[in-house]
Coordinates of C-alpha atoms and ligand atoms in Angstrom, one line a residue:
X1 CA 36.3 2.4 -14.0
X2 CA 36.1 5.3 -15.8
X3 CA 33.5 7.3 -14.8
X4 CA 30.4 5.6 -14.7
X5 CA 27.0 7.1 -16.1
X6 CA 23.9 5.1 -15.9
X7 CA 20.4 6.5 -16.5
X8 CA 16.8 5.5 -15.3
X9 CA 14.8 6.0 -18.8
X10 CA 10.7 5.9 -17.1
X11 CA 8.2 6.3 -19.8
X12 CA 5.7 8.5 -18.4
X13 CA 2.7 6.2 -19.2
X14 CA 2.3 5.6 -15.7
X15 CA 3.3 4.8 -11.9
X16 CA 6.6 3.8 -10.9
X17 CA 6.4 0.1 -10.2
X18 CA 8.1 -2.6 -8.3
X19 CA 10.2 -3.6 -11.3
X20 CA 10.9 0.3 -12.3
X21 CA 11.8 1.2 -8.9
X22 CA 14.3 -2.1 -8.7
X23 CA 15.8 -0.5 -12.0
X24 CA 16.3 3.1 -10.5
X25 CA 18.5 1.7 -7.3
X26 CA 20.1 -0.7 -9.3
X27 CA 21.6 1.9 -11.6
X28 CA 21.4 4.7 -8.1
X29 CA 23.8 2.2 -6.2
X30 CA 25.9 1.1 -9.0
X31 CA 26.8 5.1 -10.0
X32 CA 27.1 5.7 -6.0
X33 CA 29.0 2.9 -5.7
X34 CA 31.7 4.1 -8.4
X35 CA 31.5 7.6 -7.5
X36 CA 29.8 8.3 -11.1
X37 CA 26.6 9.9 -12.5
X38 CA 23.0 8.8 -12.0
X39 CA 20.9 10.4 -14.8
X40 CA 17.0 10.4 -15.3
X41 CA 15.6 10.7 -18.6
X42 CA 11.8 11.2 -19.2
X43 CA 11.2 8.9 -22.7
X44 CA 8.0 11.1 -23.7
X45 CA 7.7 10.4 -27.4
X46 CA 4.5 8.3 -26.8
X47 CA 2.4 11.1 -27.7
X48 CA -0.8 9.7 -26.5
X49 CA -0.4 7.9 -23.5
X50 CA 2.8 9.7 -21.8
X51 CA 1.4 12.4 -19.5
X52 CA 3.3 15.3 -16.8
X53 CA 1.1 13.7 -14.4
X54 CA 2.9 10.4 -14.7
X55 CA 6.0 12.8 -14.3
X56 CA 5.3 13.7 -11.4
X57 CA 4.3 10.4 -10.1
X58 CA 7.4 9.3 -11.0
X59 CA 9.3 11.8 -9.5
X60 CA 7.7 11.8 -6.5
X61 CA 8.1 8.1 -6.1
X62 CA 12.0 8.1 -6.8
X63 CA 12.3 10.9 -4.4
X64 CA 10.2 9.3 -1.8
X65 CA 12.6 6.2 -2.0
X66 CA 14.9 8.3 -1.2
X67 CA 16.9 8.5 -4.3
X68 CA 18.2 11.3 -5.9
X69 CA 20.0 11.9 -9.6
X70 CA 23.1 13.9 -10.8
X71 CA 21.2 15.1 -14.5
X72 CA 18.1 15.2 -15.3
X73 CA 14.2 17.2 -14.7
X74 CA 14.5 19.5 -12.0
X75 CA 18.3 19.4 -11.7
X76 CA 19.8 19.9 -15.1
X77 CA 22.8 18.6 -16.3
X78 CA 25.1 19.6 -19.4
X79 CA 23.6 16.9 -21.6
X80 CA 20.3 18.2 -21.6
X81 CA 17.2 18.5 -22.6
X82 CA 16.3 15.5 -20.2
X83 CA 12.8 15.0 -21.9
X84 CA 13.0 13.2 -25.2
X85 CA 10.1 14.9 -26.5
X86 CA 12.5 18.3 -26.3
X87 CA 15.0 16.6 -28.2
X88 CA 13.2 16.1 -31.5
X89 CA 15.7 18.0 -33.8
X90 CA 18.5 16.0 -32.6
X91 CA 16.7 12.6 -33.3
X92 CA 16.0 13.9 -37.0
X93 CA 19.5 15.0 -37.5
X94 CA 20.9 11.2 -36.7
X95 CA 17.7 9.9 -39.0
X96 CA 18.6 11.7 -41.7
X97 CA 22.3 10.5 -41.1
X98 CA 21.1 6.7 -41.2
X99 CA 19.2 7.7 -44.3
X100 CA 21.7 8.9 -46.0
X101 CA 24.1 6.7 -45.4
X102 CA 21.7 3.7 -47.1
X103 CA 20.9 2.4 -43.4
X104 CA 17.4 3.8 -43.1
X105 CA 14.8 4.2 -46.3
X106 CA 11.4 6.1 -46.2
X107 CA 8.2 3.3 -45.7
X108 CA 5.2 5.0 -47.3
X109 CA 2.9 2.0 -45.6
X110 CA -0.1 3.4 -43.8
X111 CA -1.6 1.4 -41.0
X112 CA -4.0 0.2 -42.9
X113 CA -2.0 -1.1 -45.6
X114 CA 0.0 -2.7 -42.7
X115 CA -2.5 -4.3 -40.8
X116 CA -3.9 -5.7 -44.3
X117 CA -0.6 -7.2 -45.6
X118 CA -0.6 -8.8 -41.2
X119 CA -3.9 -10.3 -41.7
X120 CA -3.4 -11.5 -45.2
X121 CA 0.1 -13.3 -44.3
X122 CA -1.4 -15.1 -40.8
X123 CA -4.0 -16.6 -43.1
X124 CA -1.3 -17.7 -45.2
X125 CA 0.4 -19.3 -42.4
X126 CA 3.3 -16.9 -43.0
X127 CA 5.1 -14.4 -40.6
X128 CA 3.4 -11.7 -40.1
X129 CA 6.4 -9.0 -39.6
X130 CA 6.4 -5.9 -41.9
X131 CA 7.0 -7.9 -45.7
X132 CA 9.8 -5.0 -46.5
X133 CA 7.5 -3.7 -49.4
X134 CA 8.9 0.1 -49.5
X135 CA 12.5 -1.4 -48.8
X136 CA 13.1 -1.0 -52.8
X137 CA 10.9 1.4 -53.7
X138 CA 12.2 3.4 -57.2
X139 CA 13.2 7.2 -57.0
X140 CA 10.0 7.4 -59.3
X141 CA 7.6 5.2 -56.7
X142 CA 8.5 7.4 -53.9
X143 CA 7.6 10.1 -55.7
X144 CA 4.5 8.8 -56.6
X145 CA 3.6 8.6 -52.4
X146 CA 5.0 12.0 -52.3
X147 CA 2.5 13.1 -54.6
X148 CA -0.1 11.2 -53.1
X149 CA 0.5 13.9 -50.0
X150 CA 1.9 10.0 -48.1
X151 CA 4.3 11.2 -45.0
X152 CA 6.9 8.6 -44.4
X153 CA 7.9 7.0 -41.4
X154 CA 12.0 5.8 -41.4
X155 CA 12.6 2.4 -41.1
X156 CA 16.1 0.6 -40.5
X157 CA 17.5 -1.4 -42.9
X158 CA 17.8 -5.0 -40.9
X159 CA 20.7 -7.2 -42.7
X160 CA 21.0 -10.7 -42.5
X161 CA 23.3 -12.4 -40.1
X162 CA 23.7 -12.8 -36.5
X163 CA 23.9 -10.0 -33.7
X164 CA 25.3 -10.9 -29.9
X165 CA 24.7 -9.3 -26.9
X166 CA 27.5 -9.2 -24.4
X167 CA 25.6 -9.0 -21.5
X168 CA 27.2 -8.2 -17.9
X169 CA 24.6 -10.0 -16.7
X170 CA 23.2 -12.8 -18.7
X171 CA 26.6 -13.1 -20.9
X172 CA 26.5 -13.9 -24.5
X173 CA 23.1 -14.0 -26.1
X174 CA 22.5 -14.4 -29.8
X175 CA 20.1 -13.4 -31.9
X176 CA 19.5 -14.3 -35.4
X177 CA 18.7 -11.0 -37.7
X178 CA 16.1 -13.0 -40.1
X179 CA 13.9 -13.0 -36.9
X180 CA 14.2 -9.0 -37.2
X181 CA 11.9 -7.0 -39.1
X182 CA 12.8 -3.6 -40.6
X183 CA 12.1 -1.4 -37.8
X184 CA 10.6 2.1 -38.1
X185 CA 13.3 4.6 -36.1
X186 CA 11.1 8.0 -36.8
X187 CA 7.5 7.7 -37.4
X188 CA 5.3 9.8 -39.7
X189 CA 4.6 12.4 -37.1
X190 CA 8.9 13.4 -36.6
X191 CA 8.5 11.4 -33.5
X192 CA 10.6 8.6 -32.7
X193 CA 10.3 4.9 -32.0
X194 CA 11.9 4.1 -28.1
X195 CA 14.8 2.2 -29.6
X196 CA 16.2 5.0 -32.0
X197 CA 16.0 7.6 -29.4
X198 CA 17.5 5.2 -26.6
X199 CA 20.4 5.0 -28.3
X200 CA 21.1 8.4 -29.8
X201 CA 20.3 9.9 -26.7
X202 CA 22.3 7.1 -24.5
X203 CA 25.8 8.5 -26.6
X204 CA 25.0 11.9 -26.4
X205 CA 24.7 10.9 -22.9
X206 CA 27.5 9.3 -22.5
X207 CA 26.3 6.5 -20.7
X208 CA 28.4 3.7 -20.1
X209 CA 26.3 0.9 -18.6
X210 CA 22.7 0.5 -19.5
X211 CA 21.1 -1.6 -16.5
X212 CA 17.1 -2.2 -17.2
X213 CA 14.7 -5.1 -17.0
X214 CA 15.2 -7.9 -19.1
X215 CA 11.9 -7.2 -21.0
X216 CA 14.3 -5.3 -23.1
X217 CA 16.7 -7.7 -24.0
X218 CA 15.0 -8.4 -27.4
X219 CA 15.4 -4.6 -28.3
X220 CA 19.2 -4.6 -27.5
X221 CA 20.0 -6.4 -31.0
X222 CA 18.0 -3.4 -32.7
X223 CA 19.8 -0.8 -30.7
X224 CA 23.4 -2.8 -31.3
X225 CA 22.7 -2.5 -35.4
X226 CA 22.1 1.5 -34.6
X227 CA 24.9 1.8 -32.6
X228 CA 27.2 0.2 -35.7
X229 CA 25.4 2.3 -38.3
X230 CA 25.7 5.4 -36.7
X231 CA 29.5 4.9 -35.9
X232 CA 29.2 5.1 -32.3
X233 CA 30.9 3.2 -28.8
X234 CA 28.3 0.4 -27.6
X235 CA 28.0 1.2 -23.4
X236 CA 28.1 -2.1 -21.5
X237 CA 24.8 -3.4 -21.4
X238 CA 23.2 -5.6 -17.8
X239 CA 19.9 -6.8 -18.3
X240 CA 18.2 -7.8 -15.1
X241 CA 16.2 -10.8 -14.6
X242 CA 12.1 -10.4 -14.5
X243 CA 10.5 -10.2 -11.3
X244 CA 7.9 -13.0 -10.5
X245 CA 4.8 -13.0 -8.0
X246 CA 4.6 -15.7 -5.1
X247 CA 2.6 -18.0 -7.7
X248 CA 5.9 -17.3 -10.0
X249 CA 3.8 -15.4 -13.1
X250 CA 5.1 -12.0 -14.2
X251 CA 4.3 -9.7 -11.5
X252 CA 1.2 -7.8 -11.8
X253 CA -1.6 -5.6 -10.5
X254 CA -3.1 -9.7 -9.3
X255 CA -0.8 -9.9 -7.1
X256 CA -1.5 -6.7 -5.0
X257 CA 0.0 -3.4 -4.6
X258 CA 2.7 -2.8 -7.5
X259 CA 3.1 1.0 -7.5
X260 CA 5.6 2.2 -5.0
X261 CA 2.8 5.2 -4.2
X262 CA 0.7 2.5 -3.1
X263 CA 3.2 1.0 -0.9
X264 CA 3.6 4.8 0.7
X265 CA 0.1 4.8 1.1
X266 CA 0.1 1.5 3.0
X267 CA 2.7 2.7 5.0
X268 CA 5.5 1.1 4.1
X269 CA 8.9 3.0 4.8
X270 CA 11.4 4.3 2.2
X271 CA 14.2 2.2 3.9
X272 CA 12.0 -1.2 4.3
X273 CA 11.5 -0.9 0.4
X274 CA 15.1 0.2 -0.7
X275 CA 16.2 -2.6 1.0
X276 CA 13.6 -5.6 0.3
X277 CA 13.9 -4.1 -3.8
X278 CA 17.7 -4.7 -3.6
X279 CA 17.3 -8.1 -2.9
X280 CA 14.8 -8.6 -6.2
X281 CA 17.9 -10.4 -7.7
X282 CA 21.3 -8.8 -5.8
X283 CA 22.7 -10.7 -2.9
X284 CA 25.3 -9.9 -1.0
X285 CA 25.7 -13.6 0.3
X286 CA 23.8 -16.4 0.9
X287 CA 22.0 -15.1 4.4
X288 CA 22.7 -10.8 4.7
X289 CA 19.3 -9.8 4.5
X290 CA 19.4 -6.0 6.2
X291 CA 21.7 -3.4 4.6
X292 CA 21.6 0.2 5.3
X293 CA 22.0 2.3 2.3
X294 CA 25.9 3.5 3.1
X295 CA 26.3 -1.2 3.4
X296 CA 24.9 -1.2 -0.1
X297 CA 26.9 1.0 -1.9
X298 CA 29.9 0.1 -0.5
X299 CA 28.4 -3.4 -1.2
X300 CA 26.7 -3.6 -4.8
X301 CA 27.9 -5.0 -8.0
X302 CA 26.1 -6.1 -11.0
X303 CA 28.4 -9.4 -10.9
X304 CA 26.5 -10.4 -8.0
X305 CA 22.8 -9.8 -9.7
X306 CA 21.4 -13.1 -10.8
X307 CA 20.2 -14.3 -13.7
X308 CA 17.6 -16.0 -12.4
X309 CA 13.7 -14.2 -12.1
X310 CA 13.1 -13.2 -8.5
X311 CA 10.3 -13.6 -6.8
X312 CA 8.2 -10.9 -5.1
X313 CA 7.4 -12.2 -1.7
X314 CA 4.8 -9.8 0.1
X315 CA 5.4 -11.4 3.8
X316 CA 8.8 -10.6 3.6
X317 CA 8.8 -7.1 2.5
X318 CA 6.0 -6.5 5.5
X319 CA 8.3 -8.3 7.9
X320 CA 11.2 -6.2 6.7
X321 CA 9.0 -3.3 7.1
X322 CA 8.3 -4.2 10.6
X323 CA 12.1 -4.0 11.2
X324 CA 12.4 -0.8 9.9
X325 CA 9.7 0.8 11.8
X326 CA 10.8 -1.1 15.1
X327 CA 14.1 1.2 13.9
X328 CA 12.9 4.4 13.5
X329 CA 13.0 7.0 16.3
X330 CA 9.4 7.7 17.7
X331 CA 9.3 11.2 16.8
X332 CA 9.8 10.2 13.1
X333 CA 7.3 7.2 13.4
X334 CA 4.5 9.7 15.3
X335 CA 5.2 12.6 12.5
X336 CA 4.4 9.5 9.6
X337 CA 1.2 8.2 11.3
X338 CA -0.6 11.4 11.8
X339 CA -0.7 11.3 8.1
X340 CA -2.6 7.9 8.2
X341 CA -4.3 8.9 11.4
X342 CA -5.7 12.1 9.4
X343 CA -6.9 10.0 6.1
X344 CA -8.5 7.9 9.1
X345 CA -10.4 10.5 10.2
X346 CA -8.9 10.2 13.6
X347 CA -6.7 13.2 14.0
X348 CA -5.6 16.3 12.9
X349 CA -3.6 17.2 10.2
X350 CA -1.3 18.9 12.3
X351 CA -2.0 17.8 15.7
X352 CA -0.7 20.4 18.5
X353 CA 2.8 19.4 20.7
X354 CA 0.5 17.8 23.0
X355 CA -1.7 15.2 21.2
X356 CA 2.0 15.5 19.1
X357 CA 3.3 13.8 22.5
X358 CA 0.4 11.8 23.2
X359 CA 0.8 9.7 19.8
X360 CA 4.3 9.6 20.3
X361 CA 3.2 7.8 23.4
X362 CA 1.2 5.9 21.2
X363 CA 2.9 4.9 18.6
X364 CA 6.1 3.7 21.3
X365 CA 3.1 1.5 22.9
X366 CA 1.9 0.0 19.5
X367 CA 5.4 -0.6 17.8
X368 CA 6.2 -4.0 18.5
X369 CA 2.9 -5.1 17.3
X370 CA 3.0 -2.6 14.2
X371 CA 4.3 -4.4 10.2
X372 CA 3.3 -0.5 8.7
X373 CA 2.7 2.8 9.5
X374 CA -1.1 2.2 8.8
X375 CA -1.6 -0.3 11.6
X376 CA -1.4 2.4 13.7
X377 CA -5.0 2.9 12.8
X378 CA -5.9 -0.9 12.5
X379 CA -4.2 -1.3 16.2
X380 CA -4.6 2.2 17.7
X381 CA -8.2 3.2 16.3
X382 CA -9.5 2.9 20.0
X383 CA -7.2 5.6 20.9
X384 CA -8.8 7.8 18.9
X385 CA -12.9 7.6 19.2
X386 CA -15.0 8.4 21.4
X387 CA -16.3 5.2 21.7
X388 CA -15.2 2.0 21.2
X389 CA -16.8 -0.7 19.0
X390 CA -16.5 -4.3 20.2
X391 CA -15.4 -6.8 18.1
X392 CA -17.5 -9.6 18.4
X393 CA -16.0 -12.7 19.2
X394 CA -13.8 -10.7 22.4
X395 CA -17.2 -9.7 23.4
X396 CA -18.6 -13.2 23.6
X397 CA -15.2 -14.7 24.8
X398 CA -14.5 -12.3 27.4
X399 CA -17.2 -9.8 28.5
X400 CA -20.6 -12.5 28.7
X401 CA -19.0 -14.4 31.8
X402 CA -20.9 -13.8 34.5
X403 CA -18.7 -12.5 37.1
X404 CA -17.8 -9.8 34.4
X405 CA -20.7 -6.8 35.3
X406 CA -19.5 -6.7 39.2
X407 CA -16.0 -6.7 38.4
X408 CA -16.4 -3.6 35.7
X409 CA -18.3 -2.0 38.1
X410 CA -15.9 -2.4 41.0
X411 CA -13.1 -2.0 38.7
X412 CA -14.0 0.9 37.8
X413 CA -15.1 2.4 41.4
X414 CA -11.1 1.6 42.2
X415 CA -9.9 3.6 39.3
X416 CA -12.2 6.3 39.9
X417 CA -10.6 6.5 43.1
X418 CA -6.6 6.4 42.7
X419 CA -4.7 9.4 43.3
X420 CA -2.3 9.1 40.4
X421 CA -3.7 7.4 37.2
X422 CA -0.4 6.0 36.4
X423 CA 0.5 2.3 34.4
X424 CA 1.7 1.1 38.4
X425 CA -1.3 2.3 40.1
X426 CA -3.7 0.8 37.9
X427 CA -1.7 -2.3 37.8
X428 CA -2.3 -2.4 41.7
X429 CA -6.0 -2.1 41.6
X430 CA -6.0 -4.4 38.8
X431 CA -4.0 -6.7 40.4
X432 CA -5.1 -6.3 44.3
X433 CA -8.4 -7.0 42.9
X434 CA -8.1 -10.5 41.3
X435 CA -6.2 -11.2 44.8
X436 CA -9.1 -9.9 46.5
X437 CA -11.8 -11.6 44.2
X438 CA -9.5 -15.2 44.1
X439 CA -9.2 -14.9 40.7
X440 CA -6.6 -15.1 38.5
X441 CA -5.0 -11.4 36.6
X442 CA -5.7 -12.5 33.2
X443 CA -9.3 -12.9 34.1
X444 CA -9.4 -9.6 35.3
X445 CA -7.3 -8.5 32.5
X446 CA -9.3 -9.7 29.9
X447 CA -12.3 -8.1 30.0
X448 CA -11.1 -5.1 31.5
X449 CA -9.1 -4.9 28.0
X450 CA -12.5 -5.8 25.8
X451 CA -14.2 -3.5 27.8
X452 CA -11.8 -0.3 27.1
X453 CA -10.4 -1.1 23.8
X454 CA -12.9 -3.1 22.0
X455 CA -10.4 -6.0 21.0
X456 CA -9.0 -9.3 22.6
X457 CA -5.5 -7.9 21.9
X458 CA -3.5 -5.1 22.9
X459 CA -0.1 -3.8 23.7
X460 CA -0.1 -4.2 27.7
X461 CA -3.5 -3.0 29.5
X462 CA -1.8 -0.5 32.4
X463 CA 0.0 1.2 29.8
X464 CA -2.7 1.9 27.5
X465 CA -5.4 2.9 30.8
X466 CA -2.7 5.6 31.6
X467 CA -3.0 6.7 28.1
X468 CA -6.5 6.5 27.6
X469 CA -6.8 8.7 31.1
X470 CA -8.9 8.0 34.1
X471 CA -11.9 9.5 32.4
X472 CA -12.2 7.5 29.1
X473 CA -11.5 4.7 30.5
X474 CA -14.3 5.1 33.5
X475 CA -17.1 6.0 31.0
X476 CA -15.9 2.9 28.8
X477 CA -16.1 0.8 31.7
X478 CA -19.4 2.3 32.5
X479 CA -20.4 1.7 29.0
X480 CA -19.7 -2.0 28.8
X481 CA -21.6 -2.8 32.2
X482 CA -24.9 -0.4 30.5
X483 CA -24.1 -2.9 27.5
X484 CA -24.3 -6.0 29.2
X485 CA -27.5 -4.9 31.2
X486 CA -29.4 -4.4 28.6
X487 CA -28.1 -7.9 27.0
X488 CA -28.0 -6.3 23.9
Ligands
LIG501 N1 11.5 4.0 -21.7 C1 11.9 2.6 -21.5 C2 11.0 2.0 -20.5 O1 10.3 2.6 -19.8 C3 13.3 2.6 -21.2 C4 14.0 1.3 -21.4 C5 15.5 1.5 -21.3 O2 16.0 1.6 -20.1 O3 16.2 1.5 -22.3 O4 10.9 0.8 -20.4

């Protein structure tokens, strides 16, 4: 191919999203994948509602995926400006080119007048699209509006007949022009509309594939008349399918976290999403479900992104996630949960080496029983207080049994008494105990583990009493048998 140059085009209105992010590593893999350029371009001509926060947001979240870009903010590029709303002289010179050329014509309409002539042709049953009235205005009518101090807005000039989209994706799809209103390319404010500048700024560009949701597919006729008036190359166009939610409606804030911040917040891992997005619509065959980033750019092509809507499937991106984190090295995994240990409440910021090592030790203990980062505070939280707070139903199952008080008690006279407080030794007194008692481990087990960590459930019971230390877990111990005492 010759070089490829693709572009991510966010407008800043907001967080990146499932479906924006699925857009960025689409176009990511496919210009890593032929050795080409990656380009981000911030559409900011939405005055209003397009914000540097959102920017940032953005940014952030593209580079928290892990995803980086050849041209664009922060790196430059020789195409430049990379923010539309920087680019406004260049959109006026190729406005007045369409304009001059007979392809574009002034509309003197306010928004009033236009919402009039909408309301008066829905209660004539009629379309309700702009009715074309400054499309033959005289020299002398314009100048009337001129007078009248009216700014225009540019409209194209729609004609009549049929424009086709060759689609990499979705092949050949046909639209009928009469279906097409005259569309204002620079508005009365010098700004312009998202189609005009998509397409002027996609051949300054030089981009050769245009890869974006499919919510755009009814611009691409618009951008394809452009593209013919202004004399310029039409790039390749793949328009990929909508993403669903598990009860198969369009994807929305319903249906949970959509904002890939959100997902980081949740603890979800970079790799777990790269790889469940990639999957929104690409497969590599029918059962491949794990890729590593180098697999999928060796691996991806638009000709094996379906047509079809994919469907969001939260399960399977938590299971994913699991995988992922059952992958990553402990160190990595401690440095990520002190973050959500710290919102917690429960550690430091920047713990010391020591507790550094102790939640390593930690987090290796939890991991098999982790699906995010987070649960390391949902599953761990008892590693952290001072106390413990019993849930409930352990508490009735496992601690109101009557042989229970005697067998803290003695339990915990044992442990006080070990030499080393290691996982083997406690196992022993754990262990020699039941024997002693003629009972079996588990009941033993049980409530020693209700008793010290609050919960029926737990990665194995010696391990965590080494971690918790001979002291914590004696005054738990000694707590629970106070507890049941008192009956309270
Ligand atoms: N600014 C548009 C959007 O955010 C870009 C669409 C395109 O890729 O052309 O949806």
């Amino acid at each position: 191919m010759n070089r490829a140059r693709v572009r991510f085009a966010p407008s800043p209105t907001g967080y990146l999203h499932v479906g924006g992010a699925r857009t960025v590593l689409f176009n990511w893999l496919f210009a890593r994948h032929h050795g080409g350029t990656f380009v981000l371009r911030i559409e900011d001509t939405d005055v209003e509602r397009s914000t540097e926060a959102s920017v940032d947001a953005i940014i952030d979240s593209i580079k928290w995926l892990g995803l980086d870009w050849d041209e664009g903010p922060t790196v430059g590029g020789r195409y430049g400006p990379y923010f539309q709303s920087e680019r406004l002289d260049i959109y006026r010179e190729y406005a007045d080119r369409l304009l001059s050329k007979g392809y574009a014509y002034p509309c003197y309409c306010t928004p009033d007048e236009l919402e009039e002539a909408r309301r008066a042709a829905l209660a004539r049953g009629e379309s309700v699209g702009y009715p074309g009235r400054c499309r033959h205005l005289s020299a002398e009518e314009r100048r009337a509006f001129e007078a009248e101090g009216r700014k225009p807005a540019l409209r194209f000039k729609v004609d009549d007949g049929e424009t086709v989209v060759d689609d990499l994706i979705r092949g050949e799809v046909r639209f009928e022009n009469r279906f097409i209103d005259d569309f204002v390319i620079l508005k009365s404010d010098g700004y312009p509309t998202y189609n005009f500048a998509a397409v002027v700024d996609d051949t300054l560009m030089e981009i050769s594939h245009i890869i974006r949701g499919d919510e755009h597919l009814p611009n691409t006729p618009k951008q394809i008349m452009m593209y013919r008036a202004l004399g310029f190359d039409l790039p390749r166009f793949a328009h990929v399918s909508m993403i669903l939610g598990p009860d198969r409606t369009k994807l929305s804030k319903r249906h949970g976290a959509t904002s890939i911040g959100q997902y980081r917040d949740e603890g979800y891992l970079p790799d777990a999403l790269v790889n469940y997005l990639v999957l929104l619509g690409w497969a590599y065959d029918a059962t491949s479900q794990i890729f590593s980033r180098e697999e999928l750019v060796e691996k991806f092509s638009l000709e094996k992104v379906s047509k079809n809507p994919a469907v969001f499937d939260p399960e399977k991106l938590l299971w994913m996630n699991g995988h992922y984190l059952r992958a990553t090295d402990l160190k990595t995994l401690a440095a990520l949960a002190v973050e959500h240990l710290a919102r917690a409440g429960l550690a430091t910021a920047s713990p010391d080496g020591r507790e550094m090592a102790r939640i390593e030790k930690i987090v290796g203990l939890l991991r098999e029983r982790m699906h995010t980062v987070k649960d390391v505070v949902t599953l761990g939280d008892f590693f952290f207080t001072e106390k413990v707070d019993y849930d409930a139903e352990a508490f009735e199952k496992f601690l109101t049994r009557d042989y229970v008080p005697e067998t803290l008690r003695e339990i915990r006279r044992r442990l006080a008494a070990i030499d080393a407080f290691t996982a083997a030794d406690v196992e022993k007194v754990l262990r020699g105990y039941a024997a002693e008692a003629g009972r079996k481990a588990g009941d033993i087990i049980h409530p020693v583990r209700v008793a010290v960590t609050g919960r029926a459930a737990s990665p194995g019971i010696f391990e965590v009493l080494e971690l918790l230390g001979r002291d914590v877990t004696c005054s738990r111990l000694d707590a629970a048998v106070a507890r049941l005492a008192t009956g309270s």
